[in-house]
């Protein structure tokens, strides 16, 4: 039996001036699964994420999170419901340590008034932070300035920061981009573990075909702002429309 949808996008469209970045996009992310999103550069993947999480409003269409229509909500409200995203370019504070970045990612800080900031955070926050830094393999480096970490390590830190919020659904924008190939397998394993162990549903934009084939339960493919194909990894890999879109783009 198919899992129920945690996220549904219905006929979503978004233009920037004359550029149609997304046109009538519909998709479903089933609860508990890992869904991939592929497509050539400029095909509208990041725009789709931005509209889903409320970074910018969509022109037409609806977005449902756990059955609730959320397209008029903005990022903080959507984050509180349990949907978060990471960025193609990481957004960590380079002048803060890993531990400090983890602390400011705690939902207790987001929701805080100044009294929580100054009275200190409950010990559970640091315990959870330590566990997650261990989980992504950064525990030994937790007191280094985050700006001194390698780009791959910064992406792992950003992933751990997102996990601090215990999201139900995490959208990852090209998590392996710019990461040393030898570290990619470790990252894939951790994404799979976060899905299996913490029960987090993942929706992942991924440029690397090998990675997405290995990671995703099902895959959507965008081209020129339109949904080109949806299927199991094997089906997508052998879909002539998908192959042509990638060849046409190179
Ligand atoms: N904020 C923006 N302002 C203007 N154009 C944008 C903006 N964001 C994206 N676009 C345009 O929308 C199209 C899709 O971009 P994007 O969603 O970033 O694609 P992808 O993530 O698949 O590479 C591109 O033509 C891009 O230039
Ligand atoms: Mg992008």
Tab-separated table of C-alpha atoms and ligand atoms in Angstrom:
chain	number	residue	atom	x	y	z
A	1	UNK	CA	0.000	0.000	0.000
A	2	UNK	CA	1.261	3.468	-0.833
A	3	UNK	CA	2.025	5.798	2.070
A	4	UNK	CA	-0.176	8.829	2.459
A	5	UNK	CA	1.121	12.111	1.040
A	6	UNK	CA	3.028	14.397	3.415
A	7	UNK	CA	3.437	16.969	0.612
A	8	UNK	CA	1.285	17.600	-2.430
A	9	UNK	CA	1.869	20.287	-5.038
A	10	UNK	CA	-1.012	20.943	-7.433
A	11	UNK	CA	-0.562	22.925	-10.649
A	12	UNK	CA	2.022	25.282	-9.215
A	13	UNK	CA	3.316	28.053	-11.493
A	14	UNK	CA	5.913	30.761	-10.917
A	15	UNK	CA	7.318	33.369	-13.295
A	16	UNK	CA	10.019	35.994	-12.829
A	17	UNK	CA	9.260	38.810	-15.253
A	18	UNK	CA	9.104	37.028	-18.591
A	19	UNK	CA	10.820	33.850	-17.363
A	20	UNK	CA	8.445	30.970	-16.651
A	21	UNK	CA	10.452	29.130	-13.994
A	22	UNK	CA	7.693	26.625	-13.072
A	23	UNK	CA	4.624	25.840	-15.154
A	24	UNK	CA	1.730	23.739	-13.814
A	25	UNK	CA	3.874	21.532	-11.596
A	26	UNK	CA	2.115	18.742	-9.699
A	27	UNK	CA	3.785	16.159	-7.503
A	28	UNK	CA	3.333	14.033	-4.413
A	29	UNK	CA	5.857	13.178	-1.709
A	30	UNK	CA	4.647	10.127	0.268
A	31	UNK	CA	5.288	10.141	4.000
A	32	UNK	CA	8.412	8.243	5.046
A	33	UNK	CA	9.950	8.047	1.586
A	34	UNK	CA	12.912	9.644	-0.168
A	35	UNK	CA	11.827	11.430	-3.339
A	36	UNK	CA	14.350	12.780	-5.844
A	37	UNK	CA	14.040	15.842	-8.079
A	38	UNK	CA	16.327	16.048	-11.097
A	39	UNK	CA	16.554	18.237	-14.174
A	40	UNK	CA	19.136	20.239	-16.127
A	41	UNK	CA	20.456	23.553	-14.790
A	42	UNK	CA	17.824	26.253	-14.954
A	43	UNK	CA	14.945	23.783	-15.221
A	44	UNK	CA	13.218	25.276	-12.160
A	45	UNK	CA	14.149	22.903	-9.324
A	46	UNK	CA	15.255	25.513	-6.790
A	47	UNK	CA	12.294	27.735	-7.663
A	48	UNK	CA	9.973	24.834	-6.903
A	49	UNK	CA	11.593	24.382	-3.471
A	50	UNK	CA	11.384	28.136	-2.822
A	51	UNK	CA	7.656	28.177	-3.522
A	52	UNK	CA	7.006	25.020	-1.461
A	53	UNK	CA	8.714	26.350	1.676
A	54	UNK	CA	7.277	29.854	1.333
A	55	UNK	CA	10.375	31.842	0.314
A	56	UNK	CA	8.325	33.448	-2.426
A	57	UNK	CA	4.636	33.211	-3.252
A	58	UNK	CA	3.505	31.143	-6.195
A	59	UNK	CA	1.486	32.701	-9.021
A	60	UNK	CA	-1.016	29.853	-9.287
A	61	UNK	CA	-1.634	26.495	-7.684
A	62	UNK	CA	-1.751	24.936	-4.249
A	63	UNK	CA	0.668	23.317	-1.834
A	64	UNK	CA	-0.591	20.895	0.819
A	65	UNK	CA	1.500	19.837	3.812
A	66	UNK	CA	-0.115	17.022	5.775
A	67	UNK	CA	-3.387	17.939	4.088
A	68	UNK	CA	-3.228	21.636	5.044
A	69	UNK	CA	-3.093	24.212	2.242
A	70	UNK	CA	0.021	26.285	3.005
A	71	UNK	CA	0.690	28.395	-0.099
A	72	UNK	CA	-0.156	31.630	1.714
A	73	UNK	CA	2.198	30.816	4.628
A	74	UNK	CA	5.794	32.040	4.825
A	75	UNK	CA	9.033	30.271	5.798
A	76	UNK	CA	8.860	30.513	9.638
A	77	UNK	CA	5.245	29.359	9.782
A	78	UNK	CA	5.964	26.460	7.465
A	79	UNK	CA	9.082	25.538	9.458
A	80	UNK	CA	6.960	25.368	12.595
A	81	UNK	CA	4.624	22.933	10.872
A	82	UNK	CA	7.645	20.661	10.302
A	83	UNK	CA	8.930	21.398	6.796
A	84	UNK	CA	12.456	22.772	6.337
A	85	UNK	CA	14.932	23.164	3.499
A	86	UNK	CA	18.681	23.440	3.034
A	87	UNK	CA	20.363	25.553	0.377
A	88	UNK	CA	22.547	24.936	-2.665
A	89	UNK	CA	24.987	27.400	-1.072
A	90	UNK	CA	25.173	26.672	2.644
A	91	UNK	CA	23.937	29.229	5.141
A	92	UNK	CA	25.957	28.634	8.245
A	93	UNK	CA	27.660	31.334	10.301
A	94	UNK	CA	31.359	31.027	9.470
A	95	UNK	CA	32.436	33.082	12.487
A	96	UNK	CA	30.688	30.734	14.918
A	97	UNK	CA	31.692	27.253	16.018
A	98	UNK	CA	29.767	24.140	15.055
A	99	UNK	CA	28.264	23.998	18.531
A	100	UNK	CA	27.148	27.640	18.331
A	101	UNK	CA	25.603	27.116	14.901
A	102	UNK	CA	23.722	24.122	16.301
A	103	UNK	CA	22.463	26.140	19.270
A	104	UNK	CA	21.046	28.925	17.135
A	105	UNK	CA	19.276	26.273	15.048
A	106	UNK	CA	17.344	25.054	18.046
A	107	UNK	CA	13.616	25.690	17.706
A	108	UNK	CA	13.771	26.986	21.291
A	109	UNK	CA	15.788	29.930	19.997
A	110	UNK	CA	13.543	30.534	16.986
A	111	UNK	CA	10.531	30.676	19.232
A	112	UNK	CA	12.303	32.454	22.007
A	113	UNK	CA	11.837	35.716	23.634
A	114	UNK	CA	14.979	37.321	24.981
A	115	UNK	CA	14.639	35.680	28.356
A	116	UNK	CA	15.427	32.227	26.891
A	117	UNK	CA	18.406	33.706	25.058
A	118	UNK	CA	19.897	35.114	28.241
A	119	UNK	CA	18.876	32.498	30.758
A	120	UNK	CA	20.600	29.874	28.655
A	121	UNK	CA	19.230	26.866	26.890
A	122	UNK	CA	18.139	23.669	28.622
A	123	UNK	CA	20.854	20.959	28.657
A	124	UNK	CA	18.828	18.821	26.228
A	125	UNK	CA	19.721	21.283	23.474
A	126	UNK	CA	23.451	20.652	23.829
A	127	UNK	CA	22.893	16.911	24.265
A	128	UNK	CA	20.891	16.766	21.049
A	129	UNK	CA	23.477	18.960	19.325
A	130	UNK	CA	26.311	16.616	20.390
A	131	UNK	CA	24.382	13.562	19.163
A	132	UNK	CA	23.733	15.134	15.796
A	133	UNK	CA	27.308	16.410	15.387
A	134	UNK	CA	28.425	12.858	16.110
A	135	UNK	CA	25.855	11.558	13.610
A	136	UNK	CA	27.271	13.692	10.775
A	137	UNK	CA	30.875	12.976	11.808
A	138	UNK	CA	31.718	16.484	13.036
A	139	UNK	CA	31.894	15.915	16.783
A	140	UNK	CA	35.692	16.201	16.868
A	141	UNK	CA	35.494	19.488	14.981
A	142	UNK	CA	32.601	20.947	16.945
A	143	UNK	CA	34.643	23.774	18.501
A	144	UNK	CA	36.301	24.922	15.276
A	145	UNK	CA	35.090	28.029	13.498
A	146	UNK	CA	32.592	26.767	10.950
A	147	UNK	CA	34.139	28.944	8.250
A	148	UNK	CA	37.336	26.891	8.578
A	149	UNK	CA	35.571	23.594	7.813
A	150	UNK	CA	35.780	22.198	4.282
A	151	UNK	CA	32.801	22.903	2.049
A	152	UNK	CA	31.631	19.290	2.439
A	153	UNK	CA	31.868	19.539	6.222
A	154	UNK	CA	29.900	22.789	6.122
A	155	UNK	CA	27.153	20.981	4.218
A	156	UNK	CA	27.153	18.226	6.833
A	157	UNK	CA	26.887	20.882	9.541
A	158	UNK	CA	23.973	22.501	7.736
A	159	UNK	CA	22.293	19.098	7.554
A	160	UNK	CA	22.809	18.599	11.314
A	161	UNK	CA	21.436	22.114	11.959
A	162	UNK	CA	18.287	21.247	10.021
A	163	UNK	CA	17.933	18.027	12.061
A	164	UNK	CA	17.984	20.104	15.295
A	165	UNK	CA	14.457	21.157	14.371
A	166	UNK	CA	13.270	17.557	14.081
A	167	UNK	CA	11.558	18.246	10.768
A	168	UNK	CA	8.946	15.854	9.428
A	169	UNK	CA	9.946	16.745	5.880
A	170	UNK	CA	13.348	18.039	4.841
A	171	UNK	CA	13.990	19.500	1.382
A	172	UNK	CA	17.640	19.291	0.384
A	173	UNK	CA	18.914	21.389	-2.527
A	174	UNK	CA	21.858	19.556	-4.106
A	175	UNK	CA	23.342	18.199	-0.865
A	176	UNK	CA	26.295	16.575	-2.632
A	177	UNK	CA	27.213	19.500	-4.916
A	178	UNK	CA	30.810	20.552	-4.363
A	179	UNK	CA	31.533	17.633	-2.049
A	180	UNK	CA	34.611	15.515	-2.596
A	181	UNK	CA	33.477	12.257	-4.326
A	182	UNK	CA	34.986	10.147	-1.548
A	183	UNK	CA	32.752	11.876	1.019
A	184	UNK	CA	29.590	11.528	-1.048
A	185	UNK	CA	28.912	7.905	-0.067
A	186	UNK	CA	29.114	8.817	3.611
A	187	UNK	CA	26.631	11.620	3.049
A	188	UNK	CA	24.220	9.338	1.169
A	189	UNK	CA	24.400	6.845	4.043
A	190	UNK	CA	23.543	9.592	6.520
A	191	UNK	CA	20.613	10.825	4.458
A	192	UNK	CA	19.287	7.259	4.328
A	193	UNK	CA	19.828	6.858	8.083
A	194	UNK	CA	18.020	10.130	8.836
A	195	UNK	CA	15.128	8.755	6.817
A	196	UNK	CA	15.142	5.303	8.437
A	197	UNK	CA	16.229	6.095	11.987
A	198	UNK	CA	14.617	9.496	12.568
A	199	UNK	CA	11.676	8.867	10.228
A	200	UNK	CA	12.268	12.081	8.271
A	201	UNK	CA	10.754	12.229	4.802
A	202	UNK	CA	13.276	13.612	2.304
A	203	UNK	CA	12.732	15.517	-0.938
A	204	UNK	CA	16.124	15.896	-2.592
A	205	UNK	CA	17.301	17.916	-5.577
A	206	UNK	CA	20.297	16.073	-6.919
A	207	UNK	CA	22.364	16.674	-10.002
A	208	UNK	CA	24.436	13.521	-9.679
A	209	UNK	CA	22.482	10.710	-11.363
A	210	UNK	CA	24.372	7.944	-9.581
A	211	UNK	CA	23.541	9.502	-6.219
A	212	UNK	CA	19.849	10.014	-6.876
A	213	UNK	CA	19.409	6.526	-8.354
A	214	UNK	CA	20.962	5.049	-5.232
A	215	UNK	CA	19.056	7.264	-2.803
A	216	UNK	CA	15.510	7.849	-3.998
A	217	UNK	CA	12.417	5.647	-3.848
A	218	UNK	CA	10.949	7.611	-6.757
A	219	UNK	CA	12.131	10.482	-8.924
A	220	UNK	CA	10.579	13.515	-10.613
A	221	UNK	CA	12.325	15.144	-13.570
A	222	UNK	CA	11.844	18.794	-14.549
A	223	UNK	CA	12.829	20.336	-17.874
A	224	UNK	CA	12.232	23.937	-18.977
A	225	UNK	CA	10.009	24.547	-15.945
A	226	UNK	CA	7.662	21.642	-16.734
A	227	UNK	CA	7.317	18.210	-15.171
A	228	UNK	CA	8.793	15.870	-17.724
A	229	UNK	CA	8.653	12.492	-16.007
A	230	UNK	CA	7.976	10.673	-12.750
A	231	UNK	CA	8.839	7.099	-11.922
A	232	UNK	CA	10.996	4.590	-10.128
A	233	UNK	CA	14.754	5.142	-10.493
A	234	UNK	CA	15.016	2.392	-13.119
A	235	UNK	CA	12.178	3.851	-15.140
A	236	UNK	CA	13.655	7.347	-15.018
A	237	UNK	CA	17.126	6.145	-15.936
A	238	UNK	CA	15.729	4.511	-19.072
A	239	UNK	CA	13.191	7.206	-19.963
A	240	UNK	CA	14.054	8.571	-23.401
A	241	UNK	CA	12.552	12.001	-22.585
A	242	UNK	CA	14.830	12.272	-19.534
A	243	UNK	CA	17.898	11.145	-21.458
A	244	UNK	CA	17.153	13.676	-24.213
A	245	UNK	CA	16.628	16.500	-21.687
A	246	UNK	CA	20.051	15.861	-20.165
A	247	UNK	CA	21.812	15.397	-23.497
A	248	UNK	CA	20.065	18.467	-24.895
A	249	UNK	CA	21.289	20.506	-21.934
A	250	UNK	CA	24.939	19.511	-22.158
B	1	LIG	N1	14.727	35.250	-7.995
B	1	LIG	C1	14.753	35.110	-9.339
B	1	LIG	N2	14.630	36.171	-10.146
B	1	LIG	C2	14.629	36.036	-11.500
B	1	LIG	N3	14.771	34.863	-12.139
B	1	LIG	C3	14.922	33.753	-11.390
B	1	LIG	C4	14.925	33.812	-9.955
B	1	LIG	N4	15.071	32.555	-9.474
B	1	LIG	C5	15.164	31.757	-10.554
B	1	LIG	N5	15.073	32.461	-11.710
B	1	LIG	C6	15.092	31.911	-13.077
B	1	LIG	O1	14.199	30.807	-13.118
B	1	LIG	C7	14.736	29.745	-13.904
B	1	LIG	C8	14.842	28.483	-13.049
B	1	LIG	O2	15.891	28.647	-12.097
B	1	LIG	P1	16.136	27.650	-10.898
B	1	LIG	O3	14.853	27.357	-10.252
B	1	LIG	O4	17.231	28.202	-10.065
B	1	LIG	O5	16.647	26.339	-11.683
B	1	LIG	P2	17.497	25.076	-11.188
B	1	LIG	O6	17.501	25.057	-9.699
B	1	LIG	O7	16.801	23.901	-11.798
B	1	LIG	O8	18.872	25.236	-11.757
B	1	LIG	C9	16.064	30.237	-14.435
B	1	LIG	O9	15.843	30.766	-15.716
B	1	LIG	C10	16.443	31.339	-13.441
B	1	LIG	O10	17.280	32.279	-14.040
B	2	LIG	MG1	19.071	25.066	-8.302
